[in-house]
Coordinates of C-alpha atoms and ligand atoms in Angstrom, one line a residue:
M1 CA 13.9 -4.3 18.6
T2 CA 12.1 -2.5 21.3
S3 CA 11.6 -3.6 24.9
L4 CA 8.6 -1.4 25.4
T5 CA 5.6 -3.0 27.1
R6 CA 1.9 -2.2 26.5
A7 CA 1.9 0.0 29.5
D8 CA 4.9 2.0 28.1
W9 CA 3.1 2.4 24.8
E10 CA -0.1 3.5 26.6
Q11 CA 1.9 6.0 28.6
R12 CA 3.5 7.4 25.4
A13 CA 0.1 7.6 23.7
K14 CA -1.1 9.9 26.5
T15 CA 1.6 12.4 25.9
L16 CA 2.0 12.0 22.1
K17 CA 1.8 15.2 20.2
V18 CA -0.5 14.6 17.3
E19 CA -0.2 17.1 14.4
G20 CA -3.4 17.3 12.3
R21 CA -2.6 20.3 10.0
A22 CA -1.9 20.3 6.3
F23 CA 1.7 20.9 5.2
I24 CA 2.1 23.4 2.3
H25 CA 5.4 25.0 1.2
G26 CA 7.3 24.0 4.2
E27 CA 4.7 25.0 6.9
Y28 CA 1.9 23.4 8.7
C29 CA -1.4 25.3 8.1
A30 CA -5.1 25.2 8.3
A31 CA -7.5 24.7 5.4
Q32 CA -8.6 27.8 3.5
S33 CA -12.2 27.0 4.7
G34 CA -11.0 26.3 8.3
A35 CA -12.7 22.9 8.1
T36 CA -11.5 19.9 10.1
F37 CA -12.6 16.3 10.7
E38 CA -12.3 14.1 13.7
C39 CA -9.6 11.4 13.7
I40 CA -10.8 8.5 15.8
S41 CA -8.7 5.5 16.9
P42 CA -10.1 2.1 16.0
V43 CA -8.2 0.7 18.9
D44 CA -10.8 2.0 21.4
G45 CA -12.7 4.8 19.9
R46 CA -10.5 7.6 21.4
L47 CA -10.3 10.9 19.7
L48 CA -6.7 11.4 18.4
A49 CA -6.9 14.8 16.7
Q50 CA -8.9 17.3 14.7
V51 CA -7.4 16.9 11.2
V52 CA -7.5 19.7 8.6
S53 CA -10.0 18.9 5.9
C54 CA -8.5 20.3 2.6
D55 CA -10.5 21.0 -0.5
A56 CA -10.0 22.6 -4.0
P57 CA -8.7 26.0 -2.7
D58 CA -5.9 24.2 -0.8
A59 CA -5.1 22.1 -3.8
E60 CA -4.7 25.3 -5.8
I61 CA -2.2 26.8 -3.4
A62 CA -0.2 23.6 -3.0
V63 CA -0.1 22.9 -6.8
A64 CA 1.0 26.5 -7.5
G65 CA 3.8 26.2 -4.9
A66 CA 4.9 22.8 -6.1
R67 CA 5.0 24.0 -9.7
A68 CA 7.0 27.1 -8.7
T69 CA 9.5 25.1 -6.7
F70 CA 9.8 22.6 -9.5
D71 CA 10.5 25.3 -12.0
S72 CA 13.0 27.0 -9.8
G73 CA 15.3 23.9 -10.0
V74 CA 16.1 24.0 -6.4
W75 CA 15.4 20.3 -6.2
S76 CA 14.6 19.2 -9.8
R77 CA 18.0 20.3 -11.0
L78 CA 20.0 19.5 -7.9
A79 CA 22.9 17.1 -8.7
P80 CA 21.7 13.5 -8.1
V81 CA 24.5 12.9 -5.7
K82 CA 23.1 15.8 -3.5
R83 CA 19.5 14.6 -3.8
K84 CA 20.8 11.2 -2.7
A85 CA 22.4 12.6 0.5
V86 CA 19.1 14.4 1.4
M87 CA 17.0 11.2 0.8
I88 CA 19.3 9.2 2.9
R89 CA 19.0 11.7 5.7
F90 CA 15.2 11.6 5.3
A91 CA 15.3 7.8 5.7
D92 CA 17.6 8.1 8.7
L93 CA 15.1 10.5 10.4
I94 CA 12.2 8.2 9.7
E95 CA 14.1 5.5 11.5
Q96 CA 15.2 7.8 14.3
H97 CA 11.5 8.7 14.9
G98 CA 10.4 5.1 14.3
E99 CA 8.8 4.5 17.7
E100 CA 6.8 7.8 17.4
L101 CA 5.7 7.0 13.8
A102 CA 4.8 3.4 14.8
L103 CA 2.7 4.6 17.7
L104 CA 0.9 7.1 15.4
E105 CA 0.2 4.4 12.8
T106 CA -1.1 1.9 15.3
L107 CA -3.4 4.4 17.0
D108 CA -4.6 5.8 13.7
M109 CA -5.4 2.5 11.8
G110 CA -5.4 -0.2 14.4
K111 CA -2.5 -2.5 13.3
P112 CA -0.3 -4.2 15.9
I113 CA 2.5 -2.0 17.2
G114 CA 5.1 -4.7 16.5
D115 CA 4.1 -4.6 12.8
S116 CA 4.0 -0.8 12.7
L117 CA 7.5 -0.7 14.1
H118 CA 9.2 -3.7 12.4
I119 CA 7.4 -3.8 9.1
D120 CA 5.8 -0.4 8.2
V121 CA 8.4 2.0 9.5
T122 CA 11.4 -0.2 8.6
S123 CA 10.1 -0.8 5.0
A124 CA 9.1 2.9 4.6
A125 CA 12.7 4.1 5.5
R126 CA 14.1 1.4 3.2
A127 CA 11.9 2.6 0.3
I128 CA 13.2 6.2 0.7
R129 CA 16.8 5.2 1.2
W130 CA 16.8 2.6 -1.7
S131 CA 15.4 5.1 -4.1
G132 CA 17.9 7.8 -3.0
E133 CA 20.8 5.5 -3.2
A134 CA 19.8 4.5 -6.7
I135 CA 19.5 8.0 -8.2
D136 CA 23.3 8.6 -8.8
K137 CA 23.8 5.2 -10.4
I138 CA 21.3 5.4 -13.2
Y139 CA 22.6 6.3 -16.7
D140 CA 20.7 7.6 -19.7
E141 CA 21.1 6.1 -23.2
V142 CA 22.7 7.0 -26.5
A143 CA 20.9 5.8 -29.5
A144 CA 22.4 3.8 -32.4
T145 CA 22.9 6.6 -35.0
P146 CA 24.7 7.2 -38.3
H147 CA 28.2 8.6 -37.8
D148 CA 27.3 12.2 -38.2
E149 CA 24.4 12.2 -35.7
L150 CA 24.0 11.9 -32.0
G151 CA 20.8 10.6 -30.4
L152 CA 20.4 11.2 -26.7
V153 CA 17.7 9.4 -24.8
T154 CA 17.3 11.1 -21.4
R155 CA 15.0 10.9 -18.5
E156 CA 13.6 14.1 -16.9
P157 CA 11.5 14.5 -13.8
I158 CA 7.9 14.9 -14.8
G159 CA 7.0 17.9 -12.7
V160 CA 4.1 18.0 -10.1
V161 CA 3.1 14.6 -8.8
A162 CA -0.1 14.1 -6.8
A163 CA 0.0 10.9 -4.7
I164 CA -3.3 9.6 -3.4
V165 CA -2.8 6.7 -0.9
P166 CA -5.0 4.3 1.1
W167 CA -5.2 3.5 4.8
N168 CA -3.9 0.0 5.2
F169 CA -0.2 0.8 5.1
P170 CA -0.4 4.6 5.3
L171 CA 3.3 5.4 5.8
L172 CA 4.6 2.6 3.6
M173 CA 2.3 3.3 0.7
S174 CA 3.3 7.0 0.9
C175 CA 7.0 6.1 0.9
W176 CA 6.7 3.7 -2.1
K177 CA 5.5 6.8 -4.0
L178 CA 7.7 9.4 -2.3
G179 CA 11.0 7.4 -2.7
P180 CA 11.1 7.4 -6.5
A181 CA 9.1 10.6 -7.0
L182 CA 11.5 12.7 -4.8
A183 CA 14.6 10.9 -5.9
T184 CA 13.9 11.7 -9.6
G185 CA 13.5 15.4 -8.7
N186 CA 9.7 16.0 -8.8
S187 CA 7.6 18.1 -6.5
V188 CA 5.0 16.0 -4.7
I189 CA 1.6 16.6 -3.1
L190 CA 0.6 13.7 -0.9
K191 CA -3.1 13.0 -0.1
P192 CA -3.3 10.5 2.7
S193 CA -6.5 8.6 3.4
E194 CA -9.0 10.4 5.6
K195 CA -9.0 7.2 7.7
S196 CA -5.3 7.4 8.6
P197 CA -3.6 10.7 7.8
L198 CA -1.3 11.1 10.8
T199 CA 2.0 9.6 9.8
A200 CA 2.0 11.3 6.4
I201 CA 1.5 14.6 8.1
R202 CA 4.3 13.9 10.6
I203 CA 6.9 13.0 8.0
A204 CA 6.5 16.2 6.1
Q205 CA 8.4 17.9 9.0
L206 CA 11.1 15.2 8.8
A207 CA 11.5 15.8 5.1
I208 CA 12.2 19.5 5.8
E209 CA 14.6 18.6 8.6
A210 CA 16.4 16.3 6.1
G211 CA 16.9 19.2 3.7
I212 CA 14.1 18.7 1.2
P213 CA 13.3 22.3 0.1
A214 CA 10.0 23.9 1.0
G215 CA 7.4 23.3 -1.6
V216 CA 8.9 20.0 -2.8
F217 CA 6.9 17.8 -0.4
N218 CA 3.4 18.9 0.6
V219 CA 0.6 17.0 2.4
L220 CA -3.1 17.7 2.0
P221 CA -5.2 15.7 4.4
G222 CA -8.9 15.5 3.5
Y223 CA -11.6 13.4 1.8
G224 CA -11.3 11.8 -1.6
H225 CA -14.4 13.4 -3.1
T226 CA -13.1 16.9 -2.1
V227 CA -9.3 17.4 -2.2
G228 CA -8.6 14.1 -3.8
K229 CA -10.9 14.9 -6.7
A230 CA -9.5 18.4 -7.0
L231 CA -6.0 17.1 -7.4
A232 CA -7.1 14.5 -9.9
L233 CA -8.9 17.1 -12.0
H234 CA -6.2 19.7 -11.7
M235 CA -4.8 21.1 -15.0
D236 CA -1.3 21.6 -13.6
V237 CA -0.7 18.2 -12.0
D238 CA 1.4 16.2 -14.4
T239 CA 1.2 12.7 -12.8
L240 CA -1.3 11.1 -10.5
V241 CA 0.0 8.0 -8.6
F242 CA -2.6 6.1 -6.7
T243 CA -2.9 3.1 -4.4
G244 CA -6.5 2.2 -3.4
S245 CA -9.6 0.5 -4.6
T246 CA -10.3 -0.5 -8.2
K247 CA -13.5 1.5 -8.1
I248 CA -11.7 4.8 -7.3
A249 CA -8.8 3.9 -9.7
K250 CA -11.3 3.8 -12.6
Q251 CA -12.7 7.1 -11.5
L252 CA -9.3 8.7 -11.5
M253 CA -8.8 7.6 -15.2
V254 CA -12.0 9.5 -16.0
Y255 CA -10.8 12.6 -14.1
A256 CA -7.5 12.5 -16.1
G257 CA -9.4 12.3 -19.4
E258 CA -11.7 15.1 -18.3
S259 CA -8.8 17.4 -17.5
N260 CA -5.2 17.5 -18.8
M261 CA -4.6 13.8 -19.6
K262 CA -2.2 13.7 -16.7
R263 CA -0.5 10.3 -16.4
V264 CA -2.3 8.0 -14.1
W265 CA -0.6 5.1 -12.4
L266 CA -2.8 2.8 -10.4
E267 CA -2.1 0.1 -7.7
A268 CA -5.6 -1.2 -7.0
G269 CA -7.4 -4.2 -5.4
G270 CA -6.9 -7.9 -5.4
K271 CA -8.4 -11.3 -4.7
S272 CA -5.3 -13.4 -4.7
P273 CA -5.4 -17.2 -5.1
N274 CA -3.1 -19.3 -2.9
I275 CA -2.9 -22.7 -4.7
V276 CA -1.8 -25.8 -2.6
F277 CA -1.1 -28.9 -4.6
A278 CA -1.1 -32.4 -3.0
D279 CA 2.7 -32.5 -3.6
A280 CA 3.4 -29.3 -1.5
P281 CA 6.8 -29.8 0.2
D282 CA 5.4 -29.2 3.7
L283 CA 1.7 -29.1 4.3
K284 CA 2.0 -27.7 7.8
A285 CA 4.2 -24.8 6.6
A286 CA 1.7 -24.2 3.7
A287 CA -1.2 -24.2 6.2
E288 CA 0.6 -21.7 8.5
A289 CA 1.3 -19.5 5.5
A290 CA -2.3 -19.7 4.4
A291 CA -3.5 -18.5 7.8
G292 CA -0.9 -15.7 7.9
A293 CA -1.9 -14.7 4.3
I294 CA -5.4 -13.8 5.5
A295 CA -4.8 -12.7 9.1
F296 CA -1.8 -10.5 8.8
N297 CA -2.7 -6.8 9.0
Q298 CA -6.3 -7.9 9.8
G299 CA -6.6 -9.1 6.2
E300 CA -6.5 -5.4 5.1
V301 CA -3.8 -6.2 2.5
C302 CA -4.2 -5.8 -1.2
T303 CA -2.3 -9.1 -1.7
A304 CA -4.2 -11.0 1.0
G305 CA -4.4 -14.7 0.1
S306 CA -8.2 -14.5 0.3
R307 CA -8.9 -17.5 -2.0
L308 CA -7.2 -20.8 -0.8
L309 CA -7.4 -23.3 -3.6
V310 CA -6.7 -26.8 -2.3
E311 CA -6.3 -30.0 -4.3
N312 CA -9.3 -32.2 -3.3
S313 CA -7.1 -35.3 -2.6
I314 CA -5.6 -33.5 0.5
K315 CA -8.4 -31.1 1.3
E316 CA -9.8 -33.1 4.3
Q317 CA -6.3 -33.3 5.8
F318 CA -5.3 -29.7 4.9
V319 CA -8.2 -27.6 6.0
P320 CA -8.0 -28.7 9.7
L321 CA -4.3 -27.7 9.6
V322 CA -5.3 -24.1 8.5
V323 CA -8.0 -24.0 11.1
E324 CA -5.4 -25.0 13.7
A325 CA -2.9 -22.4 12.4
I326 CA -5.3 -19.5 12.5
K327 CA -5.9 -20.0 16.2
S328 CA -2.5 -18.4 16.8
W329 CA -3.9 -15.2 15.0
K330 CA -6.0 -13.6 17.8
P331 CA -7.4 -10.1 17.9
G332 CA -6.0 -8.1 20.8
N333 CA -5.0 -4.6 21.9
P334 CA -2.7 -3.4 19.1
L335 CA -0.5 -1.6 21.7
D336 CA 0.4 -4.9 23.3
P337 CA 3.6 -6.1 21.6
A338 CA 2.3 -9.7 21.8
T339 CA -0.8 -8.9 19.6
N340 CA -0.7 -10.1 16.0
V341 CA -4.2 -9.1 14.9
G342 CA -5.4 -5.6 15.6
A343 CA -8.5 -3.6 15.0
L344 CA -10.1 -3.0 11.6
V345 CA -9.6 0.6 10.5
D346 CA -13.1 1.8 11.4
S347 CA -16.7 0.7 12.0
T348 CA -17.6 1.2 8.4
Q349 CA -14.9 -1.3 7.4
M350 CA -15.9 -3.7 10.2
N351 CA -19.5 -3.6 9.1
N352 CA -18.4 -4.4 5.5
V353 CA -16.5 -7.4 6.7
L354 CA -19.3 -8.6 8.9
G355 CA -21.7 -8.2 5.9
Y356 CA -19.4 -10.4 3.8
I357 CA -19.4 -13.1 6.6
Q358 CA -23.2 -13.0 6.5
A359 CA -23.1 -13.3 2.7
G360 CA -20.9 -16.4 3.1
H361 CA -23.5 -18.0 5.4
D362 CA -26.3 -16.9 3.0
D363 CA -24.6 -18.4 0.0
G364 CA -24.2 -21.8 1.7
A365 CA -20.5 -21.8 2.5
K366 CA -19.4 -23.7 5.6
L367 CA -17.9 -21.6 8.5
V368 CA -15.0 -23.5 10.0
A369 CA -13.3 -20.8 12.0
G370 CA -14.0 -17.3 13.5
G371 CA -17.0 -15.4 12.1
K372 CA -17.7 -12.9 14.8
R373 CA -17.0 -9.4 16.1
V374 CA -14.9 -9.6 19.3
L375 CA -13.7 -7.2 22.1
E376 CA -16.7 -5.0 21.6
E377 CA -16.4 -3.8 25.2
T378 CA -13.1 -2.0 24.3
G379 CA -14.9 0.4 22.0
G380 CA -12.7 -0.8 19.2
T381 CA -13.5 -2.6 15.9
Y382 CA -12.2 -6.2 16.0
V383 CA -13.2 -9.2 14.0
E384 CA -11.9 -12.8 14.3
P385 CA -10.0 -14.3 11.5
T386 CA -12.6 -16.3 9.6
I387 CA -12.5 -19.3 7.3
F388 CA -15.3 -20.6 5.0
D389 CA -14.9 -24.0 3.5
G390 CA -16.9 -25.4 0.6
V391 CA -16.8 -22.1 -1.3
D392 CA -17.6 -21.8 -5.0
N393 CA -15.6 -19.3 -6.9
A394 CA -18.9 -17.6 -8.0
M395 CA -19.9 -16.8 -4.5
R396 CA -19.6 -13.2 -3.4
I397 CA -17.0 -14.0 -0.8
A398 CA -14.8 -15.5 -3.5
K399 CA -15.4 -12.8 -6.1
E400 CA -15.3 -9.5 -4.3
E401 CA -12.4 -8.0 -2.4
I402 CA -13.4 -8.1 1.3
F403 CA -10.3 -6.4 2.6
G404 CA -10.7 -8.1 6.0
P405 CA -9.7 -11.4 7.6
V406 CA -12.1 -13.7 5.7
L407 CA -10.7 -16.7 3.8
S408 CA -12.6 -18.7 1.2
V409 CA -11.5 -22.4 0.7
I410 CA -12.1 -23.8 -2.8
G411 CA -11.3 -27.4 -3.9
F412 CA -9.9 -28.4 -7.3
D413 CA -8.7 -31.7 -9.0
T414 CA -6.2 -30.8 -11.8
V415 CA -3.6 -28.1 -12.5
E416 CA -5.8 -26.8 -15.3
E417 CA -8.7 -26.4 -13.1
A418 CA -6.6 -24.7 -10.4
V419 CA -5.3 -22.2 -12.9
A420 CA -8.8 -21.6 -14.4
I421 CA -10.3 -20.8 -11.0
A422 CA -7.2 -18.7 -10.0
N423 CA -7.5 -16.6 -13.1
D424 CA -11.3 -16.3 -12.9
T425 CA -11.3 -12.9 -11.3
V426 CA -11.2 -9.3 -12.5
Y427 CA -8.0 -8.8 -10.4
G428 CA -4.5 -9.9 -11.0
L429 CA -2.3 -8.7 -8.2
A430 CA -0.7 -11.7 -6.7
A431 CA -0.8 -15.5 -6.4
A432 CA 1.0 -18.4 -4.7
V433 CA 1.8 -22.0 -5.7
W434 CA 2.8 -24.8 -3.3
T435 CA 4.4 -27.8 -5.0
S436 CA 7.6 -29.8 -4.9
N437 CA 7.5 -30.4 -8.6
L438 CA 9.8 -27.7 -10.2
S439 CA 8.2 -27.9 -13.7
K440 CA 4.7 -27.7 -12.2
A441 CA 5.7 -24.7 -10.1
H442 CA 7.1 -22.8 -13.2
L443 CA 4.3 -23.8 -15.5
T444 CA 1.7 -22.8 -13.0
A445 CA 3.5 -19.5 -12.2
K446 CA 3.6 -18.7 -15.9
A447 CA -0.1 -19.4 -16.4
L448 CA -1.2 -17.2 -13.5
R449 CA -2.3 -13.7 -14.6
A450 CA -0.8 -11.8 -11.6
G451 CA 1.9 -9.2 -11.0
S452 CA 3.6 -11.2 -8.2
V453 CA 3.7 -15.0 -7.9
W454 CA 5.2 -16.8 -4.9
V455 CA 6.3 -20.4 -4.9
N456 CA 6.3 -22.3 -1.6
Q457 CA 5.9 -19.1 0.4
Y458 CA 3.4 -16.3 0.7
D459 CA 4.2 -12.6 0.3
G460 CA 7.9 -12.5 -0.5
G461 CA 9.5 -9.4 -2.0
D462 CA 11.6 -6.4 -1.4
M463 CA 12.4 -3.0 -2.8
T464 CA 14.5 -4.8 -5.4
A465 CA 11.5 -6.3 -7.1
P466 CA 8.7 -4.6 -8.9
F467 CA 5.2 -4.7 -7.4
G468 CA 1.9 -4.1 -9.1
G469 CA -1.0 -5.7 -10.9
F470 CA -2.3 -7.3 -14.1
K471 CA -5.9 -6.6 -15.2
Q472 CA -8.1 -4.5 -12.9
S473 CA -5.4 -4.6 -10.1
G474 CA -3.8 -1.6 -11.9
N475 CA -0.9 -0.5 -14.2
G476 CA 2.7 0.3 -13.7
R477 CA 4.9 -0.8 -10.9
D478 CA 6.0 0.4 -7.5
K479 CA 9.4 -0.5 -6.0
S480 CA 12.6 -1.4 -7.9
L481 CA 14.0 0.8 -10.7
H482 CA 10.8 0.1 -12.8
A483 CA 9.0 2.5 -10.4
F484 CA 11.1 5.4 -11.8
D485 CA 9.1 5.1 -15.1
K486 CA 6.1 6.6 -13.3
Y487 CA 8.0 9.7 -12.3
T488 CA 10.0 10.6 -15.4
E489 CA 9.4 11.5 -19.0
L490 CA 11.7 10.1 -21.7
K491 CA 13.2 12.6 -24.1
A492 CA 14.9 12.0 -27.4
T493 CA 17.4 14.7 -28.4
W494 CA 18.7 14.2 -32.0
I495 CA 21.8 16.2 -32.9
K496 CA 23.2 16.7 -36.4
L497 CA 27.0 16.8 -36.1
Ligands
NAD501 P1 -10.1 3.9 -1.6 O1 -10.0 3.7 -3.1 O2 -11.4 4.0 -1.0 O3 -9.3 5.2 -1.2 C1 -7.9 5.4 -1.6 C2 -7.6 6.9 -1.6 O4 -8.4 7.5 -2.6 C3 -8.0 7.6 -0.3 O5 -7.0 8.6 0.0 C4 -9.3 8.3 -0.6 O6 -9.5 9.4 0.1 C5 -9.0 8.6 -2.1 N1 -10.3 8.9 -2.9 C6 -11.5 8.4 -2.7 N2 -12.4 8.8 -3.6 C7 -11.7 9.7 -4.4 C8 -12.0 10.5 -5.5 N3 -13.3 10.6 -6.0 N4 -11.1 11.3 -6.1 C9 -9.8 11.2 -5.6 N5 -9.4 10.5 -4.5 C10 -10.3 9.7 -3.9 O7 -9.2 2.7 -1.0 P2 -9.0 2.4 0.5 O8 -10.3 1.9 1.1 O9 -8.3 3.6 1.2 O10 -7.9 1.3 0.5 C11 -8.2 -0.1 0.2 C12 -8.0 -0.4 -1.2 O11 -6.6 -0.2 -1.5 C13 -8.2 -1.9 -1.5 O12 -8.9 -2.1 -2.7 C14 -6.8 -2.4 -1.6 O13 -6.7 -3.6 -2.4 C15 -6.1 -1.3 -2.2 N6 -4.6 -1.4 -2.1 C16 -3.9 -1.7 -3.2 C17 -2.5 -1.9 -3.0 C18 -1.6 -2.2 -4.2 O14 -0.4 -1.9 -4.2 N7 -2.2 -2.7 -5.3 C19 -1.9 -1.7 -1.8 C20 -2.7 -1.3 -0.7 C21 -4.0 -1.2 -0.9

């Protein structure tokens, strides 16, 4: 815990050293073109840094360096027990610099400082440490062979990994990729979002301090259509791992097909249903969780519980409980430790969200909470957590990922109807079910086409469980040992004895 006040954080923000350069082969550097872009804080519009804007020539240099480092074996062939020690040091350093990283994250993307510190930084360090700790405990396989043969099934690092990540959990999404990618011995080029590049840039230095050799971990800040595209089309990138929107995820599959058929692993969007049955064990707890599921991180969460499906027999009683619960989620200055809803990442995103609120009105949904931009005088981009009742699943606010704090409440009468509405989406990332009937919980969970299902809670999980999507929410899984599949090739070696 930290005892820092808003004034303390403001003071630290004034003297914070913000690094905006790319990190290639162990050193911070400018782009070949010299180009930069402005990094503006959504908290109040302050300029945080000029950030290097990389493009194809920078990708060329970084990929060549990453390839040479991989081939040298300095990291890829290091004994797992030694890689483990370095990874654990890296995690320790992230924790030791936790307050600095949390401040960078909050200033850069607008999330509450308490969340940055206690959720993002903590979970990021855990992702690195957990992956590192696992790497000397995994065994390969021996196939069932005739007596005079030996079949070895081994995993090898895949080579050069490009990781393209979004802005909603910048450090954490980076570390979900970096943990297993580095632990398994690959060289990595990380491309953070242009909306929130600062923590990715900062941890590159910490990686070097931890002992990760130069060239193994590189960071190329810049835009998606420039350096992101260059990495995705590069003929010498072996694997592309991505978290972001479904639209860009599809584009990346095209780039892979147009270039070297690099493996493409995608964590994409969501429109997750949160189903509350009349026999939920505790309606107040379910209502509080439903409010948190859309307000946490300003609703900028891939698993946001953005569709609240409520059994009609309790709807009149339940919706007011959610409206009451959401009052405790109030936009405020993200540097104030008491704030639980910060700023949206930028004015483009804020205008998207306000556009969806207008669409809700236009389509005839009934606004029952929020609905407005607030704190405009701060120069920041804040929107109230918003609830629409009387939503039909065909309305835009129920179909499209808003990626902001806008909840759609939809009524249903039977289990079958709830499941049909829940699955009537192109996405399949997460879902929740509230009931005290064990069989109903299991049967509904089985029927839901989603990578994560929560029962009588929203958003549970840990590094120990895989995370990812069905349908257009993506392929493959982050977290857990299953994540290692993305970063290794399987080899069969067959020996005649
Ligand atoms: P985005 O798809 O716009 O951008 C993601 C990344 O892709 C950024 O780094 C961006 O610069 C890059 N990019 C954009 N165009 C590119 C191109 N043509 N070639 C290569 N790279 C390109 O997504 P976003 O707005 O940053 O993030 C929000 C999205 O992320 C939401 O859809 C959300 O659901 C999703 N998300 C998913 C998960 C998950 O685990 N499934 C987690 C967090 C966020």
